[in-house]
Short mmCIF file of C-alpha atoms in Angstrom, two decimals:
data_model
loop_
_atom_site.label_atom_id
_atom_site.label_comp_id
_atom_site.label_asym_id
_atom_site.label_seq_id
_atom_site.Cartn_x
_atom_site.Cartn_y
_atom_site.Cartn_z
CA UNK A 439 -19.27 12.30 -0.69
CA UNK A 440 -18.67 9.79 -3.22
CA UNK A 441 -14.62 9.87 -2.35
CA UNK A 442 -15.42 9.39 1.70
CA UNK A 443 -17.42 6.72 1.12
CA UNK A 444 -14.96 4.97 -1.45
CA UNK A 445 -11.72 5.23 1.47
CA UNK A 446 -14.62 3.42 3.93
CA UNK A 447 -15.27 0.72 1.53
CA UNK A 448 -11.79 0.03 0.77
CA UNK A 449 -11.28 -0.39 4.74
CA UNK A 450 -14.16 -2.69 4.96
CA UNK A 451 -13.01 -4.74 2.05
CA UNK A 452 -9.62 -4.83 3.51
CA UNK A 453 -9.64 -8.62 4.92
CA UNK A 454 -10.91 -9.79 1.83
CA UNK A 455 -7.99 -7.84 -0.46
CA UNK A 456 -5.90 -9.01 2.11
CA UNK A 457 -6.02 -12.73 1.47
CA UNK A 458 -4.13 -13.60 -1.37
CA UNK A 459 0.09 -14.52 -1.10
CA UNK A 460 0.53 -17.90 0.86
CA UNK A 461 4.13 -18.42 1.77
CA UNK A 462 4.83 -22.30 2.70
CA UNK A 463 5.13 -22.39 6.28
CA UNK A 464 7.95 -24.99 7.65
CA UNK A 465 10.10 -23.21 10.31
CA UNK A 466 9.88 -19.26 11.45
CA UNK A 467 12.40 -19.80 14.50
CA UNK A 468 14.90 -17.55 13.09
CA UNK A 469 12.87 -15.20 11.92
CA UNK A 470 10.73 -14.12 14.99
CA UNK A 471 13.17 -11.68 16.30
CA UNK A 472 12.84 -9.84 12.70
CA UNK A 473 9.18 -9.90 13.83
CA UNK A 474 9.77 -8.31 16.95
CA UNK A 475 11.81 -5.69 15.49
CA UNK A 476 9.55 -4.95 12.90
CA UNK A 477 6.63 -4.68 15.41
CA UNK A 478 8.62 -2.32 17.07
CA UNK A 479 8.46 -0.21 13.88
CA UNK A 480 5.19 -0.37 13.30
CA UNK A 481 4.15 0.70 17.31
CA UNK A 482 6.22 3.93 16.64
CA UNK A 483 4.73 4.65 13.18
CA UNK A 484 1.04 4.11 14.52
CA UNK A 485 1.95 5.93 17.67
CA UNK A 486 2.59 9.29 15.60
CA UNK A 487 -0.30 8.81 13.16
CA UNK A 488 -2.55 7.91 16.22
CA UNK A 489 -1.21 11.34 17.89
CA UNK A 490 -1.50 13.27 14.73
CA UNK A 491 -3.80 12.01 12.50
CA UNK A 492 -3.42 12.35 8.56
CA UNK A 493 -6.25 13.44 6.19
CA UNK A 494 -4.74 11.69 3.10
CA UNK A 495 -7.13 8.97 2.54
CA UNK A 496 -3.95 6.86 1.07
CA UNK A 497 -3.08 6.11 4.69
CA UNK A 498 -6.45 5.03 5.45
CA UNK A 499 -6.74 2.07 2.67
CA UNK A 500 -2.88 1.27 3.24
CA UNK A 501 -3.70 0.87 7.38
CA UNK A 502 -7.41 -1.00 6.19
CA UNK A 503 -5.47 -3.16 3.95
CA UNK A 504 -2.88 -3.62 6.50
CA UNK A 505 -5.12 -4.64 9.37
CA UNK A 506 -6.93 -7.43 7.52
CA UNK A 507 -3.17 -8.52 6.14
CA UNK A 508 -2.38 -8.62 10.04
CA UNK A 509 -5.28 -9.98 11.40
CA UNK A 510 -5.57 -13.04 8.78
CA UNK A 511 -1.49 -13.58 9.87
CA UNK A 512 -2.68 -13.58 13.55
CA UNK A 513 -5.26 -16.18 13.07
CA UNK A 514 -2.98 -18.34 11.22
CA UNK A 515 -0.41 -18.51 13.84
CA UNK A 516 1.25 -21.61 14.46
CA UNK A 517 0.67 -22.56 18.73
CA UNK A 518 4.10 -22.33 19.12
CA UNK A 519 4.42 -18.57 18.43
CA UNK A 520 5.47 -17.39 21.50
CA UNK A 521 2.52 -15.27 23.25
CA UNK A 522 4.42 -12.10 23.85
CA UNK A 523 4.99 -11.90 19.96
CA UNK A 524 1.23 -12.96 19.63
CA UNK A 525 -0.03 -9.79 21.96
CA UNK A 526 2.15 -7.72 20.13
CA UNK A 527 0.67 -7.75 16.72
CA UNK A 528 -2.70 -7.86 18.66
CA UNK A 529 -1.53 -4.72 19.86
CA UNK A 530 -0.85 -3.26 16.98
CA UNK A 531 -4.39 -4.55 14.97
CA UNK A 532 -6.04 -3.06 18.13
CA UNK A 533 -4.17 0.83 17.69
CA UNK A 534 -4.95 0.53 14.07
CA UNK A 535 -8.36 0.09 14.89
CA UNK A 536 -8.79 3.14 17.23
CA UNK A 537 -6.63 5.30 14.40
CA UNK A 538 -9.74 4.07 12.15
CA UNK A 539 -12.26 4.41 15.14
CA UNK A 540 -11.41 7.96 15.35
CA UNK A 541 -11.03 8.78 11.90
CA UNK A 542 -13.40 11.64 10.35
CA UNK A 543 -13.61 10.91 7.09
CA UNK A 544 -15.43 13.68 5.64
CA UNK A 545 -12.52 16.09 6.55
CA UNK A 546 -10.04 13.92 4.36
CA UNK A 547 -8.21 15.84 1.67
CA UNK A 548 -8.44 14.26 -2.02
CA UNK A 549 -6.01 14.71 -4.71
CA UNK A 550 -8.36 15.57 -7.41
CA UNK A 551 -5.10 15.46 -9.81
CA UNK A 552 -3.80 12.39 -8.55
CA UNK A 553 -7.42 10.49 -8.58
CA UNK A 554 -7.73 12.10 -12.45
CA UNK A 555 -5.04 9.10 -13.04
CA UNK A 556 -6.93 6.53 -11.11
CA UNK A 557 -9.95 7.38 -11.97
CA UNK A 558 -10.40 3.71 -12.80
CA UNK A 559 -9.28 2.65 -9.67
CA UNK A 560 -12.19 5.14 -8.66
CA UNK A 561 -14.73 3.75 -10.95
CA UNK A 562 -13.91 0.04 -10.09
CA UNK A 563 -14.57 0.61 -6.31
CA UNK A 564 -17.44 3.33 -7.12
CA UNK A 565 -19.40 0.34 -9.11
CA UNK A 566 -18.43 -2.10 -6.07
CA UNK A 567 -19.36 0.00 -3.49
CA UNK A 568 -22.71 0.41 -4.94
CA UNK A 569 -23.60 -3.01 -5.99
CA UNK A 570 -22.65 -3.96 -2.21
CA UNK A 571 -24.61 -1.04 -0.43
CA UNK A 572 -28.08 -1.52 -2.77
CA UNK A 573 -27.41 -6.10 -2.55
CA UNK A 574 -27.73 -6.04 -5.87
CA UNK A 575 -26.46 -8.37 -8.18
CA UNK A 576 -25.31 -6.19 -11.10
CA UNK A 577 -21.95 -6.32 -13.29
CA UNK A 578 -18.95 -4.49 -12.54
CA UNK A 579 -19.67 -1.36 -14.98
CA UNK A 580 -15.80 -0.82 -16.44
CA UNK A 581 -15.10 1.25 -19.67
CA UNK A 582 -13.50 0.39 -22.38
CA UNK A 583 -11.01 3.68 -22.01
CA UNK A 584 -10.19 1.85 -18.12
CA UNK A 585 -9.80 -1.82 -19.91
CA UNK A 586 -7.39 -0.14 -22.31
CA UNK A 587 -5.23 1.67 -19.71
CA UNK A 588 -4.82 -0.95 -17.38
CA UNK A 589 -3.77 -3.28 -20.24
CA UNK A 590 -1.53 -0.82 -22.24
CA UNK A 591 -1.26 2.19 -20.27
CA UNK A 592 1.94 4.02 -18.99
CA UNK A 593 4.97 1.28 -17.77
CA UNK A 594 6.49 4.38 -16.13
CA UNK A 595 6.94 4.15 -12.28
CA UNK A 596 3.48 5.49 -10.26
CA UNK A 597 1.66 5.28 -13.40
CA UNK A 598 2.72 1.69 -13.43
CA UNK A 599 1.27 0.96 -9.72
CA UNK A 600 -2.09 2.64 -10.14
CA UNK A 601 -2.17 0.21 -13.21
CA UNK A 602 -1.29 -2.80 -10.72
CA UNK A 603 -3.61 -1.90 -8.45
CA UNK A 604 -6.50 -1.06 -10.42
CA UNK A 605 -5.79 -4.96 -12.26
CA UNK A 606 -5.85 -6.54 -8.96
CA UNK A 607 -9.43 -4.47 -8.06
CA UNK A 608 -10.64 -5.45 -11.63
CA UNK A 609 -10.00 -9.44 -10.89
CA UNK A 610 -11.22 -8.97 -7.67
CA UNK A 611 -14.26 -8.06 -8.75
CA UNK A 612 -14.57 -9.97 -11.94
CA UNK A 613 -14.54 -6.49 -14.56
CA UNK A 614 -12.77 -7.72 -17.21
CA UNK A 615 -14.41 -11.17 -18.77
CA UNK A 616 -12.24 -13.23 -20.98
CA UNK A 617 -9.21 -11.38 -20.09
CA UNK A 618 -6.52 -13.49 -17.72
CA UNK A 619 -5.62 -10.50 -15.24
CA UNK A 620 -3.54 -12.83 -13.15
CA UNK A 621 -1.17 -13.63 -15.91
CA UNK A 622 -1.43 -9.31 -16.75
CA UNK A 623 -0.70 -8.87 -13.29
CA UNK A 624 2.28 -11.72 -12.98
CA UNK A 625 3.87 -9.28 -16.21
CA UNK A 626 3.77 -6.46 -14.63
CA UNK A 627 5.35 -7.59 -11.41
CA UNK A 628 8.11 -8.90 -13.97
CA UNK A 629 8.50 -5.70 -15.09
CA UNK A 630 8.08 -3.63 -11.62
CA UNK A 631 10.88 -6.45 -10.15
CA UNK A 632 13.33 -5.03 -12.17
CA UNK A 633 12.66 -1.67 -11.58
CA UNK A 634 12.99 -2.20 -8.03
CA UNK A 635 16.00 -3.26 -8.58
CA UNK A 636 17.39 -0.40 -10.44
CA UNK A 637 16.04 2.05 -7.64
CA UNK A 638 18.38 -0.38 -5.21
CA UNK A 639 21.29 -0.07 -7.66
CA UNK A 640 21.28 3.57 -7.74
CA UNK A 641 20.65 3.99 -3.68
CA UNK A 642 17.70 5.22 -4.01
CA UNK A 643 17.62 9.05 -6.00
CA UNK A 644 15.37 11.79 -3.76
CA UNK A 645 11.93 10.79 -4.02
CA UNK A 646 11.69 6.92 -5.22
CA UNK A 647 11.46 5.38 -1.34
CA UNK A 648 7.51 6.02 -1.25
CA UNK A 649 7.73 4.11 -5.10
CA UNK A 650 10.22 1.16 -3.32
CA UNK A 651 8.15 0.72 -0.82
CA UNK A 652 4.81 0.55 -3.22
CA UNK A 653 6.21 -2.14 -5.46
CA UNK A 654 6.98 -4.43 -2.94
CA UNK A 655 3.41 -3.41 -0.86
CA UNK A 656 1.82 -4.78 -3.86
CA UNK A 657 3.29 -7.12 -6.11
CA UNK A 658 4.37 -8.97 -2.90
CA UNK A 659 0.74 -8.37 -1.50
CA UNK A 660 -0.39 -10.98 -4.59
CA UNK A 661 1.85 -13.26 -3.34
CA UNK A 662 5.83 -12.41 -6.02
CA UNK A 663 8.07 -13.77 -3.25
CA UNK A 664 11.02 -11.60 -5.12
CA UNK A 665 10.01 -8.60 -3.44
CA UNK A 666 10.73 -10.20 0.16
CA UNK A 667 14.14 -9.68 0.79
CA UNK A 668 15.61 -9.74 4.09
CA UNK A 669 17.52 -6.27 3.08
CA UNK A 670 15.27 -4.88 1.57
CA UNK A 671 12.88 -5.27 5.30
CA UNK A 672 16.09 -3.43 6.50
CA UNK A 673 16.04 -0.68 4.40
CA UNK A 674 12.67 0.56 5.06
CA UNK A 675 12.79 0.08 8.76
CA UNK A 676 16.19 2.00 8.69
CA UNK A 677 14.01 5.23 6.51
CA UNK A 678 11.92 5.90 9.50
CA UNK A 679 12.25 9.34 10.70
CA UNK A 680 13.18 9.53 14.44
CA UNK A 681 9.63 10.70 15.52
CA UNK A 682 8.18 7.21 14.12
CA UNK A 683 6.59 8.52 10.39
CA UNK A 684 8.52 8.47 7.31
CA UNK A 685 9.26 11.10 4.69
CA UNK A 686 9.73 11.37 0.63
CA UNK A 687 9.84 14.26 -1.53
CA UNK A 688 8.04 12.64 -4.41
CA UNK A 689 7.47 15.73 -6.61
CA UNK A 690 11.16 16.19 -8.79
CA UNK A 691 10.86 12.40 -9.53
CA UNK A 692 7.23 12.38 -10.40
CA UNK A 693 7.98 15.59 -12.61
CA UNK A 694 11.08 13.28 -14.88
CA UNK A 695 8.86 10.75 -14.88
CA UNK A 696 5.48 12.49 -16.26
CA UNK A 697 3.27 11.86 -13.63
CA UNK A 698 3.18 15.51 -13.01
CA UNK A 699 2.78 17.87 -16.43
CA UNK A 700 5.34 20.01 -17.26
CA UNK A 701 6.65 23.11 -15.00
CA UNK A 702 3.98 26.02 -15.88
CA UNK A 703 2.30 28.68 -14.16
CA UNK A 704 -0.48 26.91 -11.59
CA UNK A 705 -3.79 28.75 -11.74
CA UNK A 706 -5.07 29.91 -8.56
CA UNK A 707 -7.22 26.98 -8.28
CA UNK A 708 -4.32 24.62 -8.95
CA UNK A 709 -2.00 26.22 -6.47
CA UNK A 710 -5.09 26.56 -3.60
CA UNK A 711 -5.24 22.51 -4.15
CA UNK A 712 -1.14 22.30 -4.17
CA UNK A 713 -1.29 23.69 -0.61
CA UNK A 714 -4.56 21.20 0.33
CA UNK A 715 -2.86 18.47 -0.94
CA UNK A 716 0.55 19.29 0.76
CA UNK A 717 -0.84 19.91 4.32
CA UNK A 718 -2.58 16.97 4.38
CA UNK A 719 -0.09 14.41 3.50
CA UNK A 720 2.37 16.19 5.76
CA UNK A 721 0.90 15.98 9.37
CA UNK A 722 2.43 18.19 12.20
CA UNK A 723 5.73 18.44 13.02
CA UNK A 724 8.12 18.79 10.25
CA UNK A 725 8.46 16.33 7.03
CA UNK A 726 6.10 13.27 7.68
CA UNK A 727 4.31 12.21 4.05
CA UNK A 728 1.49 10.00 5.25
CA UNK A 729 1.78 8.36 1.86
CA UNK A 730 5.07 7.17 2.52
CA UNK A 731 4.40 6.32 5.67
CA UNK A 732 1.38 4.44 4.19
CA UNK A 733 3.54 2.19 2.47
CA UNK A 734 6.15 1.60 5.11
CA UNK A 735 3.16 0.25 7.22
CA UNK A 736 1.76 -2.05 4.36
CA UNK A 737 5.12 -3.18 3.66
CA UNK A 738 6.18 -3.82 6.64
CA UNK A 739 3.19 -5.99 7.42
CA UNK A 740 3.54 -8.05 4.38
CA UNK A 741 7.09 -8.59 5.95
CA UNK A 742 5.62 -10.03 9.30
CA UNK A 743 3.54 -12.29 7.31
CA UNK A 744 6.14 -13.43 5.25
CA UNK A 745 8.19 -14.11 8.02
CA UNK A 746 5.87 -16.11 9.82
CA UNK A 747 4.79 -18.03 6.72
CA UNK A 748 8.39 -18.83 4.83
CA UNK A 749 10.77 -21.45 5.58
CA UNK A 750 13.80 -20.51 7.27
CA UNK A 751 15.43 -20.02 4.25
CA UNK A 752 14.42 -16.33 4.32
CA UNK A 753 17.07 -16.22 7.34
CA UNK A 754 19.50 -15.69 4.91
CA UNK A 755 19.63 -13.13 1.86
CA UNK A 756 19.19 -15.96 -0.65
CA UNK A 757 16.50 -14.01 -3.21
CA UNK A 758 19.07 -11.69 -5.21
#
């Protein structure tokens, strides 16, 4: 119960998440047929998520986060946007909104293993959630085991994000007195940046395009305009799978890296949750991972805010 309620807080908080980058606005000319191709992109990844709807509640805060990214772009609009554009990402905020409309979230599957790691990111939203619901005004309740992890934990890859994400939750909601999380969370970014990088250099290995796309979903989200490169927008529009989702095998990568224990024998339990776990972040219809596909759409929407908001600099690949 707690979980369902969690993934409908998260959507609700969205807008205010969803507020943070600003990217100096001179001149988008150039850059609103990269708009129009990326709202393309979006239309067919919403379109197969809207006809086959995922039960991994990681699409449902990526397309909550998403929406209040779009909708705050959409407001901000400059009058001479041209109108089609205009009614095209209102398009798009208005399928993401019957996706969410017709959502039931108590048949969502949750990765017990996977929300074991973020169990602060859990606990963080938990304590929101409930000084929200009962108007109270009582402190964010954060233990000293979650203050330690997201200051020292794991640098490695996934572990690294759920780290990042949980610091940007833990500013948010003011967890962590006397410690500068912006400056924590400017250090990791460093850090992620050049991993990024490295995943670039070596073209990508099987299973590091749902990471990709989650480093620049957020580090760019709090505003790191390294991680908004023209070619980069390219290559994640180019990974979408011809029916509109997108697809990663994440598990041999998240095995080298230790986010996943070493090979052993699963326990019945362990394997019944495998197969839970697996059929709900594939949907219908061959190899879609709604978690990939998750952060293709937040990515991507960072991208049409960028583009909107940046100079027309960004027309060329100047950020190497």
């Amino acid at each position: 119960m707690y979980a369902t309620n969690v993934v409908l807080f998260a959507f609700t908080l969205s807008s205010v998440l969803a507020i943070y980058p600003y990217f100096d606005t001179q001149d988008f000319i150039y850059n609103v047929p990269k708009v129009y191709r990326i709202s393309i992109t979006l239309d067919k990844l919403l379109d197969y998520y809207e006809q086959k709807p995922s039960k991994d509640p990681e699409w449902y805060i990526s397309l909550g986060l998403a929406r209040g990214q779009l909708e705050y772009t959409i407001n901000e609009l400059d009058k001479s946007v041209p109108e089609k554009l205009r009614e095209n990402l209102k398009n798009i905020t208005r399928k993401m909104d019957r996706i969410r409309n017709n959502t039931d979230y108590t048949k969502l599957v949750y990765r017990s293993k996977d929300y074991e790691y973020d169990a602060c990111t859990m606990q963080l939203l938990i304590s929101a959630m409930e000084s929200q619901t009962t108007q109270s005004e009582g402190v964010c309740e954060l233990t000293p085991e979650c203050q330690t992890q997201i200051m020292q934990g794991s640098g490695l890859a996934f572990q690294q994000m759920s780290r990042v994400r949980a610091a940007i939750l833990a500013r948010l909601f003011d967890c962590m007195e006397g410690v500068d999380l912006s400056a924590h969370i400017y250090k990791l970014c460093i850090q992620i940046y050049k991993e990024t990088k490295s995943l670039e250099a070596w073209d990508h290995p099987a299973g590091t395009r749902t990471l990709f796309m989650q480093q620049i979903l957020y580090c760019s989200w709090q505003g790191y305009g390294e991680f908004i490169k023209p070619r980069w927008m390219n290559k994640i529009i180019s990974w979408q799978e011809p029916k509109g989702c997108y697809a990663d095998d994440r598990q041999p990568f998240m095995k080298l890296t230790g986010f996943i224990g070493p090979t052993s024998s699963p326990s019945p339990k362990d394997r019944e949750e495998e197969y839970r776990v697996k059929k709900a972040a594939k949907s219908e219809g061959g190899n879609c991972n709604s978690l990939t596909s998750a952060m293709a759409l937040g990515s991507l929407v960072i991208y049409v805010r960028a583009l909107l908001e940046t100079d027309q600099a960004f027309q060329y690949d100047v950020f190497l």
